[in-house]
Short mmCIF file of C-alpha atoms in Angstrom, two decimals:
data_model
loop_
_atom_site.label_atom_id
_atom_site.label_comp_id
_atom_site.label_asym_id
_atom_site.label_seq_id
_atom_site.Cartn_x
_atom_site.Cartn_y
_atom_site.Cartn_z
CA MET A 13 0.00 0.00 0.00
CA ALA A 14 1.01 3.62 -0.38
CA ARG A 15 2.73 5.32 2.50
CA VAL A 16 0.61 7.51 4.76
CA SER A 17 0.49 11.13 3.62
CA LEU A 18 0.76 13.40 6.65
CA GLY A 19 0.24 16.82 5.13
CA SER A 20 1.32 19.81 7.22
CA ALA A 21 3.69 19.73 10.19
CA TRP A 22 2.58 18.64 13.63
CA GLY A 23 2.16 20.73 16.73
CA LYS A 24 0.84 24.12 17.71
CA GLY A 25 2.77 27.08 16.37
CA ASN A 26 6.50 26.74 16.93
CA ILE A 27 6.31 24.62 20.09
CA VAL A 28 8.74 21.70 19.98
CA HIS A 29 8.00 18.92 22.46
CA THR A 30 10.87 16.74 23.65
CA VAL A 31 11.20 13.38 25.37
CA GLU A 32 14.49 12.89 27.23
CA GLY A 33 15.85 15.86 25.29
CA ARG A 34 14.90 14.55 21.83
CA PRO A 35 12.25 16.34 19.75
CA ILE A 36 9.30 14.20 18.65
CA PRO A 37 9.83 13.88 14.88
CA GLU A 38 7.16 14.26 12.24
CA LEU A 39 8.16 10.87 10.79
CA PRO A 40 9.72 8.07 12.86
CA ASP A 41 13.18 6.72 12.13
CA LEU A 42 12.17 3.05 12.15
CA ALA A 43 15.69 1.60 12.17
CA ARG A 44 16.61 3.79 15.15
CA MET A 45 13.35 2.87 16.87
CA HIS A 46 14.02 -0.87 16.46
CA ARG A 47 17.58 -0.42 17.69
CA GLU A 48 16.53 1.52 20.78
CA ARG A 49 13.81 -1.00 21.64
CA SER A 50 16.37 -3.81 21.40
CA ASP A 51 18.77 -1.86 23.63
CA ARG A 52 16.04 -1.43 26.26
CA ILE A 53 15.26 -5.15 26.27
CA GLN A 54 18.95 -5.99 26.62
CA GLU A 55 19.31 -3.60 29.55
CA GLN A 56 16.45 -5.33 31.38
CA LEU A 57 17.76 -8.81 30.57
CA HIS A 58 21.15 -7.94 32.08
CA ALA A 59 19.59 -6.19 35.08
CA GLN A 60 17.37 -9.19 35.87
CA GLY A 61 19.93 -11.87 35.17
CA LEU A 62 17.97 -13.54 32.38
CA ALA A 63 19.64 -15.50 29.59
CA GLY A 64 16.96 -14.49 27.09
CA LEU A 65 13.29 -14.26 26.18
CA VAL A 66 10.82 -16.38 24.24
CA LEU A 67 7.90 -14.21 23.11
CA LEU A 68 4.66 -15.58 21.64
CA GLY A 69 2.29 -12.63 22.09
CA THR A 70 1.85 -10.85 18.77
CA SER A 71 2.39 -7.34 20.17
CA ALA A 72 5.46 -8.47 22.13
CA VAL A 73 6.95 -10.09 19.03
CA SER A 74 6.26 -6.92 17.06
CA TYR A 75 7.98 -4.84 19.74
CA ALA A 76 11.04 -7.08 19.97
CA THR A 77 11.56 -7.65 16.24
CA GLY A 78 9.71 -4.93 14.33
CA ALA A 79 7.97 -7.64 12.31
CA ALA A 80 4.59 -7.14 10.69
CA GLN A 81 1.99 -9.89 10.79
CA PRO A 82 -1.11 -10.05 8.56
CA GLY A 83 -4.49 -10.33 10.24
CA ALA A 84 -5.93 -13.81 10.66
CA ASP A 85 -9.24 -15.22 11.79
CA SER A 86 -9.42 -16.56 15.33
CA ALA A 87 -9.17 -20.18 14.21
CA ARG A 88 -5.79 -19.55 12.60
CA ALA A 89 -4.27 -16.66 14.56
CA GLY A 90 -2.82 -18.84 17.34
CA LEU A 91 -1.47 -21.63 15.18
CA PHE A 92 0.27 -19.35 12.70
CA ARG A 93 1.56 -16.73 15.11
CA PRO A 94 5.16 -15.54 15.00
CA VAL A 95 7.64 -16.25 17.80
CA ALA A 96 10.60 -14.13 18.88
CA VAL A 97 13.67 -15.40 20.71
CA VAL A 98 15.88 -12.72 22.24
CA VAL A 99 19.34 -13.80 23.40
CA THR A 100 21.06 -11.78 26.08
CA GLY A 101 24.08 -10.04 24.62
CA GLU A 102 22.98 -10.39 20.98
CA PRO A 103 22.09 -7.11 19.24
CA ALA A 104 19.37 -8.66 17.04
CA PRO A 105 16.46 -10.97 17.97
CA HIS A 106 15.51 -14.17 16.17
CA LEU A 107 12.14 -14.30 14.42
CA PHE A 108 10.25 -17.52 13.67
CA THR A 109 7.46 -16.55 11.28
CA PRO A 110 5.09 -17.88 8.62
CA TYR A 111 5.29 -14.41 7.05
CA PRO A 112 8.98 -13.64 6.35
CA GLU A 113 7.92 -10.75 4.11
CA GLY A 114 6.94 -8.91 7.29
CA ALA A 115 10.45 -8.99 8.76
CA PRO A 116 12.01 -5.51 8.85
CA GLY A 117 14.94 -4.80 6.55
CA ASP A 118 17.28 -4.19 9.48
CA LEU A 119 16.83 -7.73 10.86
CA PRO A 120 19.76 -9.95 9.69
CA PRO A 121 18.57 -12.60 7.21
CA ASP A 122 20.09 -15.41 9.30
CA HIS A 123 17.85 -14.33 12.21
CA VAL A 124 14.64 -14.98 10.22
CA HIS A 125 13.57 -18.61 10.59
CA PRO A 126 10.70 -20.83 9.38
CA PRO A 127 7.56 -20.75 11.52
CA ALA A 128 7.34 -22.40 14.91
CA PHE A 129 4.14 -24.07 16.09
CA PRO A 130 4.32 -23.92 19.90
CA ASP A 131 0.69 -25.01 20.33
CA LEU A 132 1.39 -28.42 18.77
CA ASP A 133 3.49 -31.18 20.34
CA GLU A 134 5.85 -31.50 17.38
CA GLY A 135 6.15 -27.74 16.92
CA ALA A 136 6.78 -27.13 20.62
CA ALA A 137 9.52 -29.78 20.65
CA ALA A 138 11.19 -28.21 17.62
CA LEU A 139 10.98 -24.72 19.17
CA ALA A 140 12.41 -26.02 22.46
CA THR A 141 15.35 -27.49 20.52
CA ALA A 142 15.95 -24.16 18.77
CA VAL A 143 15.76 -22.31 22.08
CA SER A 144 18.30 -24.71 23.61
CA GLU A 145 20.68 -24.03 20.73
CA LEU A 146 20.28 -20.25 20.98
CA ILE A 147 20.08 -20.08 24.80
CA PRO A 148 21.85 -23.24 26.08
CA ARG A 149 21.66 -22.34 29.79
CA GLY A 150 20.20 -19.87 32.25
CA ARG A 151 16.74 -18.55 33.15
CA ILE A 152 14.38 -17.70 30.31
CA GLY A 153 11.51 -15.23 30.33
CA ILE A 154 8.37 -16.34 28.47
CA ASP A 155 5.16 -14.35 28.00
CA GLU A 156 2.82 -17.22 27.00
CA LEU A 157 3.30 -20.92 27.69
CA PRO A 158 0.93 -23.31 25.88
CA HIS A 159 0.81 -26.80 27.39
CA PRO A 160 2.93 -28.42 24.64
CA LEU A 161 5.66 -25.80 25.07
CA ARG A 162 5.48 -26.05 28.85
CA ALA A 163 6.16 -29.79 28.56
CA ALA A 164 8.94 -29.29 26.02
CA LEU A 165 10.69 -26.75 28.29
CA ALA A 166 10.06 -28.60 31.55
CA HIS A 167 13.82 -28.92 32.09
CA ARG A 168 14.43 -25.16 31.86
CA ASP A 169 14.16 -22.45 34.52
CA VAL A 170 11.28 -20.37 33.13
CA VAL A 171 9.86 -17.09 34.51
CA SER A 172 7.37 -14.50 33.25
CA ALA A 173 8.63 -12.15 30.54
CA GLY A 174 6.40 -9.43 31.98
CA SER A 175 9.21 -8.27 34.27
CA VAL A 176 11.10 -7.27 31.11
CA MET A 177 8.36 -6.25 28.69
CA VAL A 178 6.31 -4.04 31.01
CA PRO A 179 9.14 -1.62 31.91
CA VAL A 180 10.58 -1.45 28.39
CA LYS A 181 7.18 -0.59 26.90
CA LEU A 182 6.18 1.84 29.64
CA ARG A 183 8.15 4.85 28.39
CA LYS A 184 8.04 5.50 24.66
CA THR A 185 10.88 6.93 22.63
CA ALA A 186 10.38 9.98 20.44
CA ASP A 187 10.06 7.71 17.38
CA GLU A 188 7.43 5.56 19.09
CA LEU A 189 5.45 8.69 19.97
CA ALA A 190 5.65 9.75 16.32
CA CYS A 191 4.12 6.40 15.30
CA ILE A 192 1.28 6.78 17.79
CA ARG A 193 0.62 10.34 16.64
CA ILE A 194 0.43 9.26 13.00
CA ALA A 195 -1.92 6.40 13.92
CA GLN A 196 -4.17 8.78 15.84
CA ARG A 197 -4.23 11.33 13.02
CA CYS A 198 -5.27 8.65 10.51
CA ASN A 199 -7.91 7.37 12.92
CA GLU A 200 -9.36 10.86 13.20
CA LEU A 201 -9.29 11.38 9.43
CA ALA A 202 -11.29 8.19 8.95
CA MET A 203 -13.79 9.28 11.60
CA CYS A 204 -14.26 12.57 9.73
CA ASP A 205 -15.67 10.48 6.87
CA VAL A 206 -18.00 8.61 9.24
CA MET A 207 -19.47 11.58 11.09
CA PRO A 208 -21.52 13.02 8.19
CA LEU A 209 -23.32 9.65 7.87
CA LEU A 210 -24.64 9.81 11.43
CA ARG A 211 -28.39 10.14 10.87
CA PRO A 212 -31.57 8.17 11.59
CA GLY A 213 -31.93 5.05 9.45
CA VAL A 214 -28.23 4.37 8.98
CA ARG A 215 -26.93 1.00 10.13
CA GLN A 216 -23.94 0.49 12.42
CA SER A 217 -22.47 -1.77 9.74
CA THR A 218 -22.55 1.12 7.23
CA LEU A 219 -20.46 3.25 9.59
CA THR A 220 -17.98 0.39 9.94
CA ALA A 221 -17.73 -0.08 6.17
CA THR A 222 -17.04 3.62 5.62
CA PHE A 223 -14.41 3.66 8.37
CA LEU A 224 -12.55 0.63 7.00
CA ASP A 225 -12.75 1.90 3.42
CA ARG A 226 -11.10 5.17 4.47
CA LEU A 227 -8.31 3.26 6.20
CA HIS A 228 -7.55 1.50 2.91
CA GLU A 229 -7.23 4.89 1.21
CA LEU A 230 -4.90 6.22 3.91
CA GLY A 231 -2.22 3.62 3.17
CA ASP A 232 0.01 1.76 5.62
CA VAL A 233 -2.44 1.52 8.49
CA SER A 234 -4.53 -1.41 9.70
CA ASN A 235 -7.65 -1.81 11.78
CA GLY A 236 -6.99 -2.76 15.39
CA ILE A 237 -10.43 -3.39 16.91
CA ASP A 238 -13.94 -3.87 15.60
CA PRO A 239 -15.34 -0.31 15.42
CA ILE A 240 -17.90 0.34 18.16
CA TRP A 241 -21.01 2.50 17.60
CA GLN A 242 -23.05 1.68 20.68
CA PRO A 243 -26.45 3.29 21.33
CA MET A 244 -26.47 3.96 25.07
CA PRO A 245 -29.58 3.57 27.26
CA ALA A 246 -30.69 6.26 29.67
CA SER A 247 -30.26 3.92 32.64
CA VAL A 248 -28.30 0.85 33.65
CA ALA A 249 -31.56 -1.07 34.14
CA ALA A 250 -32.59 -0.40 30.53
CA GLY A 251 -29.31 -1.59 29.09
CA PRO A 252 -27.79 -5.03 28.58
CA TRP A 253 -27.30 -7.02 31.78
CA THR A 254 -23.79 -7.13 33.25
CA THR A 255 -22.32 -9.38 35.93
CA HIS A 256 -21.08 -6.39 37.93
CA GLY A 257 -24.31 -4.38 37.68
CA ASP A 258 -22.74 -1.37 35.96
CA ILE A 259 -22.88 0.19 32.51
CA ALA A 260 -22.50 -2.25 29.61
CA PHE A 261 -19.77 -0.96 27.33
CA PRO A 262 -18.51 -1.86 24.81
CA THR A 263 -20.89 -4.17 23.00
CA GLY A 264 -20.31 -5.40 19.46
CA SER A 265 -21.63 -3.51 16.45
CA THR A 266 -24.35 -5.08 14.31
CA GLY A 267 -26.67 -4.13 11.48
CA GLU A 268 -28.84 -2.24 13.96
CA VAL A 269 -30.45 0.92 12.56
CA LEU A 270 -29.74 4.20 14.34
CA ARG A 271 -32.73 6.19 15.58
CA SER A 272 -33.30 9.88 16.13
CA GLY A 273 -32.07 10.89 19.55
CA ASP A 274 -29.75 7.89 19.99
CA VAL A 275 -26.71 8.67 22.11
CA ILE A 276 -23.80 6.85 20.46
CA TRP A 277 -20.61 5.97 22.31
CA CYS A 278 -18.05 5.22 19.60
CA ASP A 279 -14.62 3.65 19.95
CA THR A 280 -12.12 2.88 17.19
CA GLY A 281 -8.46 1.93 17.03
CA ILE A 282 -6.04 1.51 14.16
CA HIS A 283 -2.33 0.67 13.95
CA TYR A 284 0.62 2.29 12.21
CA GLU A 285 3.98 0.46 12.21
CA GLY A 286 2.60 -1.74 14.98
CA TYR A 287 1.47 1.18 17.20
CA ALA A 288 -2.13 1.67 18.25
CA SER A 289 -4.39 4.70 18.31
CA ASP A 290 -7.61 5.18 20.25
CA PHE A 291 -10.59 7.36 19.35
CA GLY A 292 -13.64 7.67 21.60
CA ARG A 293 -16.49 10.17 21.41
CA THR A 294 -20.17 10.61 22.23
CA TRP A 295 -22.35 11.41 19.23
CA LEU A 296 -26.03 12.36 19.05
CA VAL A 297 -28.16 11.10 16.14
CA GLY A 298 -30.52 13.53 14.40
CA ALA A 299 -31.09 15.88 17.36
CA GLU A 300 -29.59 18.79 19.22
CA PRO A 301 -28.20 18.09 22.71
CA THR A 302 -30.40 18.96 25.65
CA ALA A 303 -29.25 21.26 28.42
CA ARG A 304 -28.50 18.21 30.59
CA GLN A 305 -26.46 16.58 27.84
CA ARG A 306 -24.46 19.78 27.38
CA ALA A 307 -23.86 19.88 31.13
CA GLN A 308 -22.61 16.28 31.03
CA TYR A 309 -20.08 17.22 28.37
CA GLU A 310 -18.98 20.30 30.32
CA ARG A 311 -18.42 18.19 33.43
CA TRP A 312 -16.38 15.72 31.35
CA GLN A 313 -14.26 18.63 30.14
CA ASP A 314 -13.81 19.91 33.70
CA VAL A 315 -12.55 16.49 34.79
CA THR A 316 -10.18 16.24 31.82
CA ASP A 317 -8.84 19.75 32.43
CA ALA A 318 -8.27 18.98 36.12
CA VAL A 319 -6.26 15.85 35.28
CA LEU A 320 -4.21 17.59 32.58
CA ALA A 321 -3.39 20.43 34.96
CA LEU A 322 -1.66 17.89 37.20
CA CYS A 323 0.20 15.99 34.48
CA LYS A 324 3.98 16.35 34.60
CA PRO A 325 6.94 14.12 35.38
CA GLY A 326 7.02 13.06 39.04
CA VAL A 327 3.25 13.11 39.61
CA THR A 328 1.67 9.82 40.67
CA ALA A 329 -1.33 8.10 39.12
CA LEU A 330 -3.05 8.45 42.50
CA ASP A 331 -2.69 12.23 42.21
CA LEU A 332 -4.57 12.03 38.89
CA ASP A 333 -7.28 9.83 40.43
CA ARG A 334 -7.86 12.31 43.23
CA GLY A 335 -7.87 15.30 40.89
CA ALA A 336 -10.50 13.65 38.67
CA ILE A 337 -12.69 12.67 41.62
CA ALA A 338 -12.50 16.17 43.12
CA ALA A 339 -13.50 17.72 39.78
CA ASN A 340 -16.51 15.36 39.68
CA GLY A 341 -17.88 16.34 43.07
CA GLY A 342 -16.30 13.49 45.00
CA THR A 343 -17.34 10.49 42.89
CA LYS A 344 -15.31 8.51 40.38
CA PRO A 345 -15.83 9.80 36.82
CA TRP A 346 -15.17 6.51 35.08
CA ILE A 347 -16.88 3.16 34.60
CA GLU A 348 -16.55 0.76 37.52
CA HIS A 349 -14.07 -2.08 36.84
CA PHE A 350 -12.56 0.07 34.07
CA TYR A 351 -10.07 2.93 34.46
CA LEU A 352 -9.56 6.67 34.32
CA SER A 353 -6.70 6.21 31.88
CA HIS A 354 -4.64 3.61 30.08
CA ALA A 355 -1.79 3.78 27.59
CA VAL A 356 -1.40 2.63 24.01
CA GLY A 357 1.65 1.21 22.31
CA THR A 358 2.02 -2.08 20.48
CA ASP A 359 -1.04 -3.01 22.58
CA SER A 360 -4.24 -0.99 22.49
CA ALA A 361 -4.32 -0.95 26.30
CA GLU A 362 -1.12 -1.18 28.30
CA MET A 363 0.62 0.35 31.31
CA PRO A 364 0.18 2.76 32.94
CA LEU A 365 -3.33 1.65 33.89
CA ILE A 366 -4.79 4.31 36.21
CA GLY A 367 -7.87 3.97 38.42
CA THR A 368 -8.24 0.20 38.17
CA ASP A 369 -9.54 -2.23 40.78
CA LEU A 370 -5.92 -2.72 41.90
CA GLY A 371 -6.46 0.24 44.20
CA GLU A 372 -4.70 3.29 45.61
CA THR A 373 -1.47 1.52 46.61
CA PHE A 374 -0.94 0.37 43.02
CA ASP A 375 -1.63 3.84 41.62
CA GLU A 376 0.63 5.54 44.13
CA GLN A 377 3.52 3.43 42.83
CA GLN A 378 2.96 4.61 39.25
CA VAL A 379 4.97 7.80 38.72
CA LEU A 380 4.68 9.80 35.49
CA ALA A 381 7.85 10.15 33.43
CA PRO A 382 8.68 11.52 29.95
CA GLY A 383 7.55 9.11 27.24
CA MET A 384 4.53 7.75 29.08
CA ILE A 385 1.19 7.78 27.28
CA LEU A 386 -2.13 8.64 28.89
CA VAL A 387 -5.41 7.85 27.13
CA LEU A 388 -7.82 9.77 29.33
CA GLU A 389 -11.37 8.42 29.22
CA PRO A 390 -13.53 9.92 31.94
CA VAL A 391 -17.20 8.94 31.85
CA ILE A 392 -19.96 11.19 33.17
CA TRP A 393 -22.99 9.03 33.93
CA GLU A 394 -26.33 10.07 35.39
CA ASP A 395 -28.50 7.01 35.77
CA GLY A 396 -31.85 7.77 34.16
CA TYR A 397 -30.32 10.40 31.88
CA GLY A 398 -27.45 8.57 30.17
CA GLY A 399 -23.99 10.06 29.96
CA TYR A 400 -21.01 11.37 28.06
CA ARG A 401 -17.76 9.58 27.27
CA ALA A 402 -14.73 10.48 25.18
CA GLU A 403 -11.06 9.53 24.87
CA ASP A 404 -8.03 11.68 24.13
CA ILE A 405 -4.37 10.66 23.91
CA TYR A 406 -1.62 12.64 25.64
CA ALA A 407 2.12 12.08 25.92
CA VAL A 408 4.06 13.06 29.02
CA THR A 409 6.99 15.14 27.76
CA ASP A 410 10.00 16.67 29.48
CA ASP A 411 8.07 19.80 30.46
CA GLY A 412 4.54 18.51 31.07
#
């Protein structure tokens, strides 16, 4: 596909935002980005005394290797997934893939191998043999461990790869932030094509088709989640039943026809160079907002402004929680069992996760630093009168 066309320069006026002293570029330097990600992984491997990593999760493999992977239906995605093996002290990872065309040009050809099948007995045994050749001794970090692979590696000292992957992905480089910004811009451009169609009688599936068609026109971007266009009820009791007794969101899109006055909570996410975007808004079908609906939006904006006023390096996630709650009159302005904010990266939701059920102690330990991403998604809900929800992406930079 054609490369994404970005148009004019980013930013407001002449403001240049930096992360660890480096300006966020308009276009990412992909080779530098891959190199810096590899360096971060190696630093963590040495710090934690690990001999290497075996990564099966698609986003983790993408992060470690820079490899692209075509979409696959759920029946095939697991069986034909790529695998990355990272050896401590080696500058380049090894990629086992059914799609060698997706390997980046900066990955040495002798590090690209035929596919591994860790979910099958024979494939797991073959992968275990390859791992033993590449990493003959020492502890290994693994992110997923299917039963066949667990049996094949029963003789090895295996620990979770999360201790490596969470910290390396937590703070983005300037090039990673550039990828996320491009993904978000393309997401918004596609939504600009969808918005004019929002009228009574239009089906959710029509909105999805328009969104996906625009992505094809934009070039090297891919859809990350099924687009959500959910008509929201006025009360929890009127909506779909949930196990936790709170608002049901998100639910899958269908061929349902939109009606005048429907309040639509939308949510879309696309990927650019493996990095996710996230777009959430509340739309009203065929009607002007009421005074109460306008007030809900204004309260959402007050909460968002209060959180942003606090955002700078050194502030804790708990500080953001408390600022949001204070701006909402003392109650949590987000869906129960959800969060005030999450991040995006090679996953559409990753650390930092702020306002979760893990509680205040967890949030107090999360300290903002340059390169962190915050996807703020407050929700203003008045049972009996519906609510307002939106998502915006922010990057913590050196100065705020």
